[in-house]
Short mmCIF file of C-alpha atoms and ligand atoms in Angstrom, two decimals:
data_model
loop_
_atom_site.label_atom_id
_atom_site.label_comp_id
_atom_site.label_asym_id
_atom_site.label_seq_id
_atom_site.Cartn_x
_atom_site.Cartn_y
_atom_site.Cartn_z
CA MET A 1 -3.35 2.86 -57.34
CA THR A 2 -4.36 2.41 -61.04
CA ASP A 3 -7.55 2.92 -62.85
CA THR A 4 -7.86 -0.32 -64.63
CA LYS A 5 -9.45 -3.02 -62.46
CA ILE A 6 -7.03 -4.80 -60.57
CA ARG A 7 -7.54 -8.56 -62.02
CA VAL A 8 -4.98 -11.31 -59.97
CA ARG A 9 -5.17 -14.87 -60.02
CA PHE A 10 -4.00 -18.08 -57.95
CA ALA A 11 -2.92 -20.94 -60.41
CA PRO A 12 -1.81 -23.73 -58.70
CA SER A 13 -0.72 -27.11 -60.24
CA PRO A 14 -2.52 -29.59 -58.08
CA THR A 15 0.15 -32.12 -57.61
CA GLY A 16 0.09 -32.04 -53.81
CA THR A 17 -1.37 -30.46 -50.55
CA LEU A 18 -1.66 -26.50 -50.18
CA HIS A 19 1.69 -25.91 -48.34
CA VAL A 20 1.86 -22.45 -46.26
CA GLY A 21 4.00 -20.90 -49.26
CA GLY A 22 1.23 -21.40 -51.88
CA ALA A 23 -1.60 -20.25 -49.08
CA ARG A 24 0.55 -17.25 -48.42
CA THR A 25 0.57 -16.35 -52.28
CA ALA A 26 -3.29 -17.18 -52.73
CA LEU A 27 -3.72 -14.61 -49.36
CA PHE A 28 -1.59 -12.00 -50.84
CA ASN A 29 -3.80 -12.08 -54.19
CA TRP A 30 -6.83 -12.19 -52.49
CA LEU A 31 -6.04 -9.24 -50.15
CA PHE A 32 -4.84 -6.98 -52.99
CA ALA A 33 -8.10 -7.96 -55.12
CA ARG A 34 -10.15 -7.39 -52.05
CA LYS A 35 -8.23 -3.92 -51.30
CA PHE A 36 -9.11 -2.56 -54.72
CA ASN A 37 -12.57 -4.12 -55.43
CA GLY A 38 -10.71 -6.24 -58.00
CA ALA A 39 -10.99 -9.70 -59.17
CA PHE A 40 -9.20 -12.77 -57.60
CA ILE A 41 -9.42 -15.65 -59.91
CA LEU A 42 -8.44 -19.14 -59.45
CA ARG A 43 -7.12 -21.00 -62.36
CA ILE A 44 -6.33 -24.73 -62.14
CA GLU A 45 -2.78 -25.21 -63.96
CA ASP A 46 -3.17 -29.03 -64.97
CA THR A 47 -1.07 -29.14 -68.39
CA ASP A 48 1.29 -31.76 -66.76
CA GLN A 49 -1.17 -34.63 -66.71
CA THR A 50 1.30 -36.93 -65.28
CA ARG A 51 1.85 -34.94 -61.86
CA TYR A 52 -2.13 -33.72 -62.20
CA ASP A 53 -3.71 -34.97 -58.77
CA LYS A 54 -7.73 -34.88 -58.55
CA ASN A 55 -7.73 -35.57 -54.93
CA ALA A 56 -5.16 -32.82 -54.19
CA GLU A 57 -7.24 -30.57 -56.25
CA ILE A 58 -10.20 -31.34 -54.30
CA ALA A 59 -8.03 -30.99 -50.97
CA MET A 60 -6.69 -27.57 -52.16
CA ILE A 61 -9.90 -26.14 -53.04
CA LYS A 62 -11.29 -27.22 -49.76
CA ASP A 63 -8.41 -25.76 -47.61
CA LEU A 64 -9.05 -22.18 -49.62
CA LYS A 65 -12.48 -22.18 -48.37
CA TRP A 66 -11.61 -22.65 -45.29
CA MET A 67 -9.10 -20.06 -45.09
CA GLY A 68 -12.09 -17.90 -46.54
CA LEU A 69 -10.24 -16.98 -49.70
CA GLN A 70 -13.32 -17.06 -52.21
CA TRP A 71 -12.85 -16.51 -55.72
CA ASP A 72 -14.40 -14.25 -57.89
CA GLU A 73 -13.93 -16.52 -61.20
CA GLY A 74 -13.02 -20.10 -61.27
CA PRO A 75 -13.40 -23.62 -62.71
CA ASP A 76 -16.61 -24.28 -60.62
CA ILE A 77 -18.21 -20.93 -60.82
CA GLY A 78 -17.24 -19.96 -64.18
CA GLY A 79 -16.71 -16.46 -65.22
CA GLU A 80 -16.47 -14.36 -68.33
CA VAL A 81 -13.12 -15.65 -69.54
CA GLY A 82 -13.16 -19.05 -68.87
CA PRO A 83 -13.01 -22.17 -68.96
CA TYR A 84 -10.59 -21.62 -65.83
CA ARG A 85 -8.82 -25.04 -66.37
CA GLN A 86 -6.22 -25.21 -68.31
CA SER A 87 -6.98 -29.08 -69.76
CA LYS A 88 -10.11 -27.25 -71.04
CA ARG A 89 -8.35 -24.79 -73.14
CA LEU A 90 -5.82 -26.80 -75.22
CA ASP A 91 -7.24 -25.45 -78.51
CA ILE A 92 -6.86 -21.95 -77.67
CA TYR A 93 -3.15 -22.79 -76.63
CA LYS A 94 -2.63 -24.59 -80.19
CA LYS A 95 -3.74 -21.67 -81.66
CA TYR A 96 -1.47 -19.28 -80.46
CA ALA A 97 1.47 -21.66 -80.64
CA LEU A 98 0.85 -21.55 -84.34
CA GLU A 99 0.40 -17.90 -84.55
CA LEU A 100 4.04 -17.45 -83.56
CA ILE A 101 5.10 -20.17 -86.11
CA LYS A 102 3.48 -18.05 -88.60
CA LYS A 103 5.01 -14.83 -87.22
CA GLY A 104 8.41 -16.38 -87.36
CA MET A 105 9.02 -16.30 -83.45
CA ALA A 106 8.52 -20.13 -83.21
CA TYR A 107 9.28 -23.34 -84.86
CA TYR A 108 8.76 -26.97 -85.30
CA CYS A 109 11.31 -29.22 -83.76
CA PHE A 110 11.55 -32.84 -84.76
CA CYS A 111 14.19 -33.91 -82.25
CA THR A 112 14.07 -37.29 -80.66
CA SER A 113 14.21 -37.41 -77.14
CA GLU A 114 17.28 -39.94 -77.98
CA ARG A 115 18.84 -37.21 -79.85
CA LEU A 116 18.59 -34.83 -76.92
CA ASP A 117 19.89 -37.06 -74.63
CA GLU A 118 22.94 -37.48 -76.60
CA MET A 119 23.07 -33.81 -77.35
CA ARG A 120 23.06 -33.14 -73.29
CA ILE A 121 25.68 -35.80 -72.74
CA LYS A 122 27.93 -34.07 -75.13
CA GLN A 123 27.28 -30.79 -73.59
CA LYS A 124 27.96 -31.97 -70.47
CA ALA A 125 31.28 -33.95 -71.36
CA GLU A 126 32.48 -30.72 -73.23
CA LYS A 127 31.32 -28.51 -70.83
CA LEU A 128 29.33 -26.81 -73.11
CA ALA A 129 26.24 -24.59 -72.39
CA GLN A 130 23.53 -26.75 -71.55
CA GLY A 131 19.95 -26.19 -73.39
CA TYR A 132 18.51 -26.85 -76.90
CA ASP A 133 21.43 -26.64 -79.40
CA GLY A 134 18.84 -24.94 -82.18
CA LEU A 135 19.33 -27.71 -84.63
CA CYS A 136 15.52 -27.17 -86.15
CA ARG A 137 15.77 -23.67 -85.53
CA ASN A 138 16.80 -23.17 -89.20
CA LEU A 139 14.66 -26.02 -91.11
CA THR A 140 13.56 -24.62 -94.39
CA PRO A 141 9.66 -24.28 -94.86
CA GLU A 142 9.90 -26.98 -97.49
CA GLU A 143 11.85 -29.61 -95.03
CA THR A 144 9.51 -28.81 -92.02
CA ASP A 145 6.39 -29.44 -94.27
CA LYS A 146 7.87 -32.70 -95.35
CA ARG A 147 8.46 -33.91 -92.06
CA LEU A 148 4.90 -32.70 -90.85
CA GLN A 149 3.21 -34.68 -93.55
CA ALA A 150 5.40 -37.59 -93.10
CA GLY A 151 3.67 -37.86 -89.63
CA GLU A 152 6.97 -37.09 -87.66
CA ARG A 153 6.36 -36.07 -84.07
CA TYR A 154 7.47 -32.53 -83.14
CA VAL A 155 7.08 -29.83 -80.58
CA ILE A 156 7.26 -26.19 -80.99
CA ARG A 157 9.65 -24.18 -79.77
CA LEU A 158 9.97 -20.52 -79.04
CA LYS A 159 12.67 -18.59 -81.11
CA THR A 160 14.54 -16.87 -78.33
CA PRO A 161 16.75 -14.10 -79.38
CA LEU A 162 20.42 -15.37 -79.40
CA GLU A 163 22.07 -12.21 -78.27
CA GLY A 164 21.56 -9.17 -76.03
CA SER A 165 19.46 -9.67 -72.97
CA THR A 166 16.01 -9.95 -71.63
CA CYS A 167 14.95 -7.62 -68.82
CA PHE A 168 11.55 -7.47 -66.55
CA SER A 169 10.69 -5.44 -63.65
CA ASP A 170 10.12 -6.61 -60.51
CA TYR A 171 7.66 -4.76 -58.57
CA ILE A 172 9.82 -5.11 -55.23
CA ARG A 173 13.04 -6.54 -56.39
CA GLY A 174 13.36 -3.78 -59.30
CA GLU A 175 14.91 -4.78 -62.79
CA ILE A 176 15.90 -8.39 -63.32
CA SER A 177 18.24 -8.77 -66.58
CA TYR A 178 19.12 -12.15 -68.03
CA GLN A 179 21.32 -13.13 -70.78
CA ASN A 180 19.27 -14.56 -73.84
CA LYS A 181 22.12 -17.15 -74.48
CA GLU A 182 20.79 -18.09 -70.80
CA LEU A 183 17.47 -18.89 -71.97
CA ASP A 184 16.79 -22.03 -73.85
CA ASP A 185 14.41 -22.04 -76.79
CA LEU A 186 11.80 -22.76 -74.58
CA ILE A 187 9.05 -25.64 -75.61
CA LEU A 188 5.59 -23.87 -75.96
CA PHE A 189 3.80 -27.07 -77.19
CA LYS A 190 4.52 -30.66 -76.45
CA SER A 191 4.25 -33.52 -78.66
CA ASN A 192 1.25 -34.90 -76.37
CA GLY A 193 -1.02 -32.35 -77.42
CA PHE A 194 -0.67 -30.20 -74.40
CA PRO A 195 1.03 -26.71 -73.87
CA SER A 196 4.25 -26.14 -71.80
CA TYR A 197 3.71 -24.45 -68.41
CA HIS A 198 5.13 -21.33 -69.90
CA LEU A 199 2.90 -20.99 -72.70
CA ALA A 200 -0.47 -21.68 -71.04
CA ASN A 201 0.59 -19.51 -68.20
CA VAL A 202 1.29 -16.38 -70.57
CA VAL A 203 -1.75 -17.09 -72.92
CA ASP A 204 -4.16 -17.25 -69.96
CA ASP A 205 -2.61 -14.26 -68.19
CA HIS A 206 -3.44 -12.34 -71.00
CA LEU A 207 -6.57 -13.59 -72.11
CA MET A 208 -7.64 -13.27 -68.79
CA GLY A 209 -6.52 -9.82 -68.14
CA ILE A 210 -4.39 -10.29 -65.32
CA THR A 211 -3.14 -7.24 -64.13
CA HIS A 212 -0.50 -8.34 -61.58
CA VAL A 213 1.37 -11.63 -61.26
CA MET A 214 2.00 -11.96 -57.46
CA ARG A 215 3.90 -15.80 -57.12
CA GLY A 216 6.61 -17.39 -55.01
CA ASP A 217 10.08 -16.20 -56.05
CA GLU A 218 11.22 -20.05 -57.45
CA TRP A 219 9.39 -18.16 -60.56
CA ILE A 220 11.88 -15.74 -61.23
CA PRO A 221 13.84 -17.63 -63.51
CA SER A 222 10.61 -18.48 -65.60
CA THR A 223 9.82 -14.83 -65.72
CA PRO A 224 12.53 -13.43 -68.44
CA LYS A 225 11.34 -16.49 -70.68
CA HIS A 226 7.62 -14.94 -69.99
CA LYS A 227 8.90 -11.50 -71.03
CA VAL A 228 10.13 -12.80 -74.34
CA LEU A 229 6.71 -14.77 -75.11
CA TYR A 230 5.20 -11.39 -74.17
CA ASP A 231 7.36 -9.58 -76.80
CA SER A 232 6.99 -12.29 -79.44
CA PHE A 233 2.99 -12.00 -79.10
CA GLY A 234 3.37 -8.24 -79.01
CA TRP A 235 1.60 -8.12 -75.62
CA GLU A 236 2.09 -5.70 -72.47
CA PRO A 237 3.07 -8.09 -69.61
CA PRO A 238 1.55 -7.73 -66.30
CA VAL A 239 3.40 -6.14 -63.27
CA PHE A 240 5.30 -9.14 -61.70
CA MET A 241 6.22 -9.55 -58.16
CA HIS A 242 7.81 -12.64 -56.40
CA LEU A 243 7.15 -12.88 -53.30
CA PRO A 244 10.06 -13.75 -50.23
CA VAL A 245 11.07 -17.16 -49.80
CA ILE A 246 9.76 -18.47 -46.49
CA LEU A 247 12.45 -20.47 -44.51
CA ALA A 248 12.21 -22.74 -41.25
CA ALA A 249 12.41 -20.71 -37.91
CA GLY A 250 16.07 -22.02 -37.21
CA GLY A 251 16.77 -21.49 -40.98
CA GLY A 252 17.04 -23.50 -43.94
CA LYS A 253 14.34 -24.81 -46.11
CA LEU A 254 10.96 -25.46 -44.69
CA SER A 255 9.96 -28.80 -44.52
CA LYS A 256 7.76 -31.35 -42.97
CA ARG A 257 10.45 -32.26 -40.53
CA LYS A 258 10.58 -29.05 -39.21
CA GLY A 259 7.02 -28.56 -38.30
CA ALA A 260 3.72 -29.11 -40.38
CA VAL A 261 3.73 -27.27 -43.62
CA SER A 262 0.22 -27.84 -45.41
CA VAL A 263 -2.54 -25.69 -44.48
CA THR A 264 -4.51 -29.30 -43.68
CA GLU A 265 -2.36 -30.02 -41.00
CA TYR A 266 -2.57 -26.61 -39.67
CA LYS A 267 -6.61 -26.93 -39.52
CA GLU A 268 -6.24 -30.20 -37.73
CA MET A 269 -4.05 -29.01 -35.10
CA GLY A 270 -6.69 -26.77 -34.45
CA ILE A 271 -5.73 -23.08 -35.76
CA LEU A 272 -8.04 -21.12 -36.59
CA PRO A 273 -8.60 -19.41 -40.30
CA ASN A 274 -8.28 -16.07 -38.93
CA THR A 275 -5.11 -17.04 -37.21
CA LEU A 276 -3.37 -18.66 -40.29
CA ILE A 277 -4.50 -15.53 -42.25
CA ASN A 278 -3.12 -13.29 -39.98
CA PHE A 279 0.32 -14.91 -39.45
CA LEU A 280 0.84 -15.55 -43.10
CA SER A 281 0.06 -12.05 -44.14
CA LEU A 282 3.32 -11.08 -41.84
CA LEU A 283 5.51 -13.40 -44.12
CA GLY A 284 6.94 -10.85 -46.10
CA TRP A 285 4.56 -7.78 -45.50
CA ASN A 286 3.81 -5.40 -42.83
CA PRO A 287 1.66 -2.98 -41.84
CA GLY A 288 4.06 -0.16 -41.60
CA ASP A 289 4.19 -0.46 -37.51
CA ASP A 290 4.44 -3.21 -34.82
CA THR A 291 0.70 -4.42 -35.12
CA GLU A 292 0.42 -8.09 -35.33
CA LEU A 293 -2.65 -8.86 -34.62
CA MET A 294 -5.25 -8.13 -37.19
CA ASP A 295 -8.50 -9.23 -38.31
CA ARG A 296 -9.58 -9.69 -41.80
CA GLU A 297 -10.92 -6.39 -42.67
CA THR A 298 -8.07 -4.88 -41.16
CA LEU A 299 -5.49 -6.65 -43.33
CA ILE A 300 -7.38 -5.88 -46.50
CA GLN A 301 -7.71 -2.17 -45.46
CA LYS A 302 -3.74 -2.09 -44.58
CA PHE A 303 -2.53 -4.33 -47.69
CA SER A 304 -0.28 -2.64 -50.03
CA LEU A 305 2.16 -3.90 -52.33
CA ASP A 306 4.67 -1.33 -51.11
CA ARG A 307 5.12 -3.10 -47.93
CA VAL A 308 5.73 -6.37 -49.21
CA ASN A 309 9.70 -7.10 -48.53
CA PRO A 310 11.63 -9.26 -50.77
CA LYS A 311 13.87 -10.39 -48.01
CA SER A 312 13.27 -14.05 -46.90
CA CYS A 313 11.25 -14.22 -43.85
CA ALA A 314 10.95 -17.13 -41.33
CA PHE A 315 7.92 -19.13 -40.32
CA ASP A 316 7.62 -19.66 -36.54
CA GLU A 317 5.51 -21.83 -35.46
CA LYS A 318 5.67 -20.53 -32.06
CA LYS A 319 4.42 -17.37 -32.78
CA LEU A 320 1.61 -19.26 -34.82
CA GLU A 321 0.40 -20.55 -31.85
CA TRP A 322 0.62 -17.75 -29.87
CA MET A 323 -1.28 -15.76 -32.39
CA ASN A 324 -4.07 -18.58 -32.01
CA GLY A 325 -4.04 -18.05 -28.27
CA GLN A 326 -4.65 -14.53 -28.80
CA TYR A 327 -7.61 -15.18 -30.92
CA PHE A 328 -9.03 -17.47 -28.77
CA SER A 329 -9.25 -15.29 -25.76
CA SER A 330 -10.44 -12.18 -27.53
CA SER A 331 -12.83 -13.93 -29.59
CA ALA A 332 -16.34 -13.49 -28.40
CA THR A 333 -17.45 -16.96 -27.10
CA GLU A 334 -20.30 -17.36 -29.73
CA THR A 335 -17.96 -17.21 -32.73
CA LEU A 336 -15.76 -19.70 -31.34
CA LEU A 337 -19.06 -22.05 -30.80
CA PRO A 338 -19.36 -23.93 -33.92
CA ASP A 339 -15.70 -24.64 -34.10
CA VAL A 340 -15.33 -26.01 -30.69
CA LYS A 341 -18.44 -27.87 -31.11
CA LYS A 342 -17.19 -29.36 -34.05
CA THR A 343 -13.93 -30.45 -32.40
CA PHE A 344 -15.67 -31.79 -29.14
CA GLN A 345 -17.95 -34.20 -31.76
CA GLU A 346 -15.11 -35.22 -33.55
CA ALA A 347 -13.44 -36.15 -30.10
CA SER A 348 -16.97 -38.27 -29.16
CA LEU A 349 -17.87 -36.28 -26.52
CA PRO A 350 -21.41 -36.23 -26.01
CA VAL A 351 -21.97 -32.46 -26.76
CA GLU A 352 -25.36 -33.17 -28.15
CA SER A 353 -26.56 -34.16 -24.38
CA PHE A 354 -25.85 -30.59 -23.23
CA ASP A 355 -27.44 -27.29 -24.32
CA ASP A 356 -25.38 -24.43 -26.27
CA ALA A 357 -25.47 -22.28 -23.04
CA TYR A 358 -23.38 -24.76 -21.11
CA LEU A 359 -21.15 -24.90 -23.93
CA THR A 360 -20.87 -21.36 -24.04
CA LEU A 361 -19.81 -21.41 -20.23
CA VAL A 362 -17.56 -24.24 -20.78
CA ILE A 363 -15.74 -22.33 -23.42
CA ASP A 364 -15.76 -19.03 -21.51
CA VAL A 365 -13.86 -21.01 -18.64
CA ILE A 366 -11.37 -22.44 -21.26
CA LYS A 367 -10.77 -19.72 -24.01
CA GLU A 368 -8.47 -17.71 -21.96
CA ARG A 369 -5.60 -20.48 -21.81
CA ALA A 370 -6.10 -22.17 -25.15
CA LYS A 371 -4.04 -22.36 -27.96
CA ASN A 372 -5.57 -24.34 -30.22
CA LEU A 373 -8.73 -26.45 -30.96
CA SER A 374 -7.45 -29.60 -29.28
CA ASP A 375 -6.44 -27.54 -26.14
CA PHE A 376 -10.16 -27.59 -25.67
CA VAL A 377 -10.78 -30.91 -25.84
CA GLU A 378 -7.90 -31.62 -23.48
CA ARG A 379 -9.29 -28.99 -20.97
CA GLY A 380 -12.82 -29.82 -21.56
CA SER A 381 -13.60 -33.28 -21.89
CA TYR A 382 -14.31 -33.61 -18.23
CA PHE A 383 -17.13 -31.28 -18.86
CA TYR A 384 -18.85 -33.72 -20.71
CA ALA A 385 -17.87 -37.36 -19.35
CA ASP A 386 -16.83 -38.28 -15.82
CA PRO A 387 -12.91 -38.97 -15.93
CA ASP A 388 -12.15 -42.61 -16.44
CA SER A 389 -8.55 -42.17 -14.90
CA TYR A 390 -6.76 -39.68 -12.69
CA ASP A 391 -3.44 -37.91 -13.79
CA LYS A 392 -0.76 -39.97 -12.27
CA LYS A 393 1.27 -36.79 -11.05
CA ALA A 394 -1.52 -35.49 -9.54
CA VAL A 395 -2.67 -38.69 -7.74
CA LYS A 396 1.02 -38.82 -6.03
CA LYS A 397 0.52 -35.22 -5.07
CA HIS A 398 -3.15 -34.94 -4.04
CA PHE A 399 -4.75 -38.43 -3.20
CA LYS A 400 -2.28 -39.12 -0.36
CA ASP A 401 -2.97 -40.70 2.87
CA GLY A 402 -6.20 -39.59 4.33
CA ALA A 403 -7.41 -38.09 0.83
CA LYS A 404 -10.22 -40.60 1.07
CA GLN A 405 -11.75 -39.17 4.37
CA LEU A 406 -11.17 -36.04 3.11
CA LEU A 407 -13.17 -36.62 0.21
CA GLU A 408 -16.11 -37.99 2.28
CA GLN A 409 -16.23 -34.92 4.57
CA VAL A 410 -16.57 -32.76 0.91
CA LEU A 411 -19.09 -34.87 -0.25
CA SER A 412 -20.95 -34.19 3.04
CA VAL A 413 -20.57 -30.67 2.80
CA ILE A 414 -21.60 -30.86 -0.72
CA ASN A 415 -24.57 -32.94 0.21
CA SER A 416 -25.59 -30.53 2.62
CA THR A 417 -25.16 -27.17 1.03
CA GLU A 418 -28.65 -25.96 -0.20
CA ASP A 419 -27.53 -22.94 -1.79
CA TYR A 420 -25.52 -24.32 -4.28
CA THR A 421 -23.53 -21.18 -5.36
CA GLU A 422 -19.72 -20.03 -5.80
CA GLU A 423 -20.17 -17.97 -2.49
CA SER A 424 -21.85 -20.62 -0.40
CA LEU A 425 -19.58 -23.01 -1.43
CA GLU A 426 -16.52 -21.09 -0.91
CA LYS A 427 -18.14 -20.23 2.72
CA ALA A 428 -18.46 -24.03 3.16
CA PHE A 429 -14.94 -25.01 2.06
CA GLN A 430 -13.70 -22.42 4.47
CA GLU A 431 -15.36 -23.53 7.08
CA LEU A 432 -14.35 -27.31 6.65
CA ALA A 433 -10.99 -26.14 6.48
CA ASN A 434 -11.23 -24.31 9.66
CA THR A 435 -12.81 -27.60 11.26
CA LEU A 436 -9.72 -29.69 10.12
CA GLY A 437 -7.49 -27.07 11.62
CA TYR A 438 -6.19 -26.37 7.77
CA GLU A 439 -4.64 -22.64 7.42
CA ASN A 440 -6.68 -22.40 4.14
CA ALA A 441 -8.64 -24.56 1.80
CA ALA A 442 -5.98 -25.22 -0.55
CA LYS A 443 -5.55 -28.72 1.04
CA ILE A 444 -9.10 -29.58 0.45
CA ILE A 445 -9.18 -27.88 -3.11
CA HIS A 446 -6.80 -30.07 -4.87
CA PRO A 447 -7.79 -33.27 -3.95
CA THR A 448 -11.54 -32.19 -4.77
CA ARG A 449 -10.66 -30.93 -8.39
CA LEU A 450 -8.87 -34.10 -9.23
CA ALA A 451 -11.51 -36.24 -8.16
CA ILE A 452 -14.15 -34.33 -10.16
CA SER A 453 -12.15 -33.59 -13.18
CA GLY A 454 -9.19 -36.48 -13.12
CA VAL A 455 -6.50 -33.51 -13.88
CA SER A 456 -4.91 -30.77 -11.66
CA PHE A 457 -5.63 -27.72 -13.98
CA GLY A 458 -8.56 -25.70 -14.67
CA PRO A 459 -11.15 -23.01 -13.60
CA GLY A 460 -11.47 -21.95 -10.05
CA LEU A 461 -13.00 -24.72 -8.22
CA TYR A 462 -16.18 -23.40 -6.98
CA GLN A 463 -16.86 -22.02 -10.50
CA LEU A 464 -16.34 -25.64 -11.75
CA LEU A 465 -18.50 -27.13 -9.08
CA VAL A 466 -21.20 -25.14 -10.01
CA LEU A 467 -20.78 -25.37 -13.56
CA LEU A 468 -20.90 -29.04 -13.14
CA ASN A 469 -23.83 -28.94 -11.20
CA LYS A 470 -24.59 -30.69 -7.76
CA GLU A 471 -25.64 -34.07 -9.22
CA THR A 472 -22.33 -34.53 -11.30
CA VAL A 473 -20.07 -33.55 -8.40
CA ILE A 474 -21.52 -35.82 -5.95
CA ARG A 475 -21.50 -38.60 -8.55
CA ARG A 476 -17.89 -38.01 -9.19
CA LEU A 477 -16.74 -37.68 -5.67
CA GLU A 478 -18.26 -41.38 -4.99
CA LYS A 479 -16.38 -42.60 -7.46
CA GLY A 480 -13.15 -40.53 -6.40
CA ILE A 481 -13.74 -42.24 -2.57
CA HIS A 482 -14.52 -45.53 -4.41
CA TYR A 483 -11.34 -45.44 -6.35
CA LEU A 484 -9.22 -44.44 -3.22
CA GLU A 485 -10.60 -47.63 -1.22
CA SER A 486 -9.69 -49.86 -3.92
CA LYS A 487 -6.19 -48.05 -3.76
CA VAL A 488 -5.67 -49.38 -0.24
N1 LIG B 501 0.97 -23.41 -61.69
C1 LIG B 501 2.05 -22.74 -61.15
C2 LIG B 501 2.41 -23.07 -59.87
O1 LIG B 501 1.85 -24.43 -59.45
C3 LIG B 501 1.89 -21.03 -61.37
C4 LIG B 501 2.91 -20.03 -61.25
C5 LIG B 501 2.40 -18.99 -61.45
O2 LIG B 501 1.88 -18.42 -60.54
O3 LIG B 501 2.67 -18.43 -62.41
O4 LIG B 501 2.73 -22.53 -59.02
#
């Protein structure tokens, strides 16, 4: 694509959980860096100390790692152009803000918040353009010095051109132009010694050698301001690209009410990291054909900026679940084993009392129908624990009059089956059906399944009987008979 090494960054301001929009931004940057053997950088933008939340940062880092979006440089691992946490770079920002003052591109502003409030009220009342009115823009150097020496509180503002327009090129949207009079005299440095988001963001992108800035489209209005800053410093801006907005499936803003929005919630729902990555990759990008299921390597190989579409896209949770189901059924059982094991442990199922070979068989019979990890608990808990209740609907249907006697007969068949295999069990059930004058074994299969699993769904009964083993099946049948006795 270019001869320069690609350097991209994910630059979150940790104020809350990592939501799917942020995760998509991180993913696109990561895919782009991996595709071109570039560097993916994590930079923590924590200059707004009132909104910064340490726990949110910890959770966000955990989520990014869970998704497998490992960075090459970042606050925890360092790198050549660190520190990667903005609160550790305050001197740098001050130096650059002062440099702009020296160049006549920025100025000290001593306006108090009371004056600014009054100004805003007046502008509103008189229907004037909103924004700083430039009172301090033309203070003489002597006046400025005097006020600085008197210890007056100040901010540093950018001298935005008053006329003309500022234009920047967005990689997927083309030229975007703003009238300079719409751009405020941006605050670069606040009176509390911290830079504004804009100054820190631009200075860092420059000093960190960022070649492409890929971020959400809510940042479009900030970009002309950044362009003015780049021009004022005399720096070449990076390539800008604003990703399309993600809407809820039925339209409208994505919100908690319309489904989960944070990565943690999807993780807790049992969505696999690979599914989430695959799903998010298609929010605003496509591989050029109808392929939907792609693993990490394929995504890296196919990803291209040219296929990112600026049009809004919809977050369809149903599709996410479908995709997750596809991942389960197509994944090798060994790869699912650690996640399923952990989920079973979290559900307090005694997985340790059984070996991994058993777990492998259990996963094998469930994975075809599972859509998320919690389905494994729902469909798999009876492999580890005797049912302590029976599904009410199934009881009505399958534990009818005569069910007790029927289970007693099944018990005796099981007891007398020497060769405890699927084939001989099938044969024995068929024989019992014949003896009872049933057309087929279905009338025996359903009550038996309910007695040994507590539910009416699952793998083929003979497979289940073997998997659970003879001893367990006998114990559960006896329990079922007992239950039916107590019912009458
Ligand atoms: N700190 C900004 C955020 O939280 C970064 C925006 C950007 O990528 O420039 O989204």
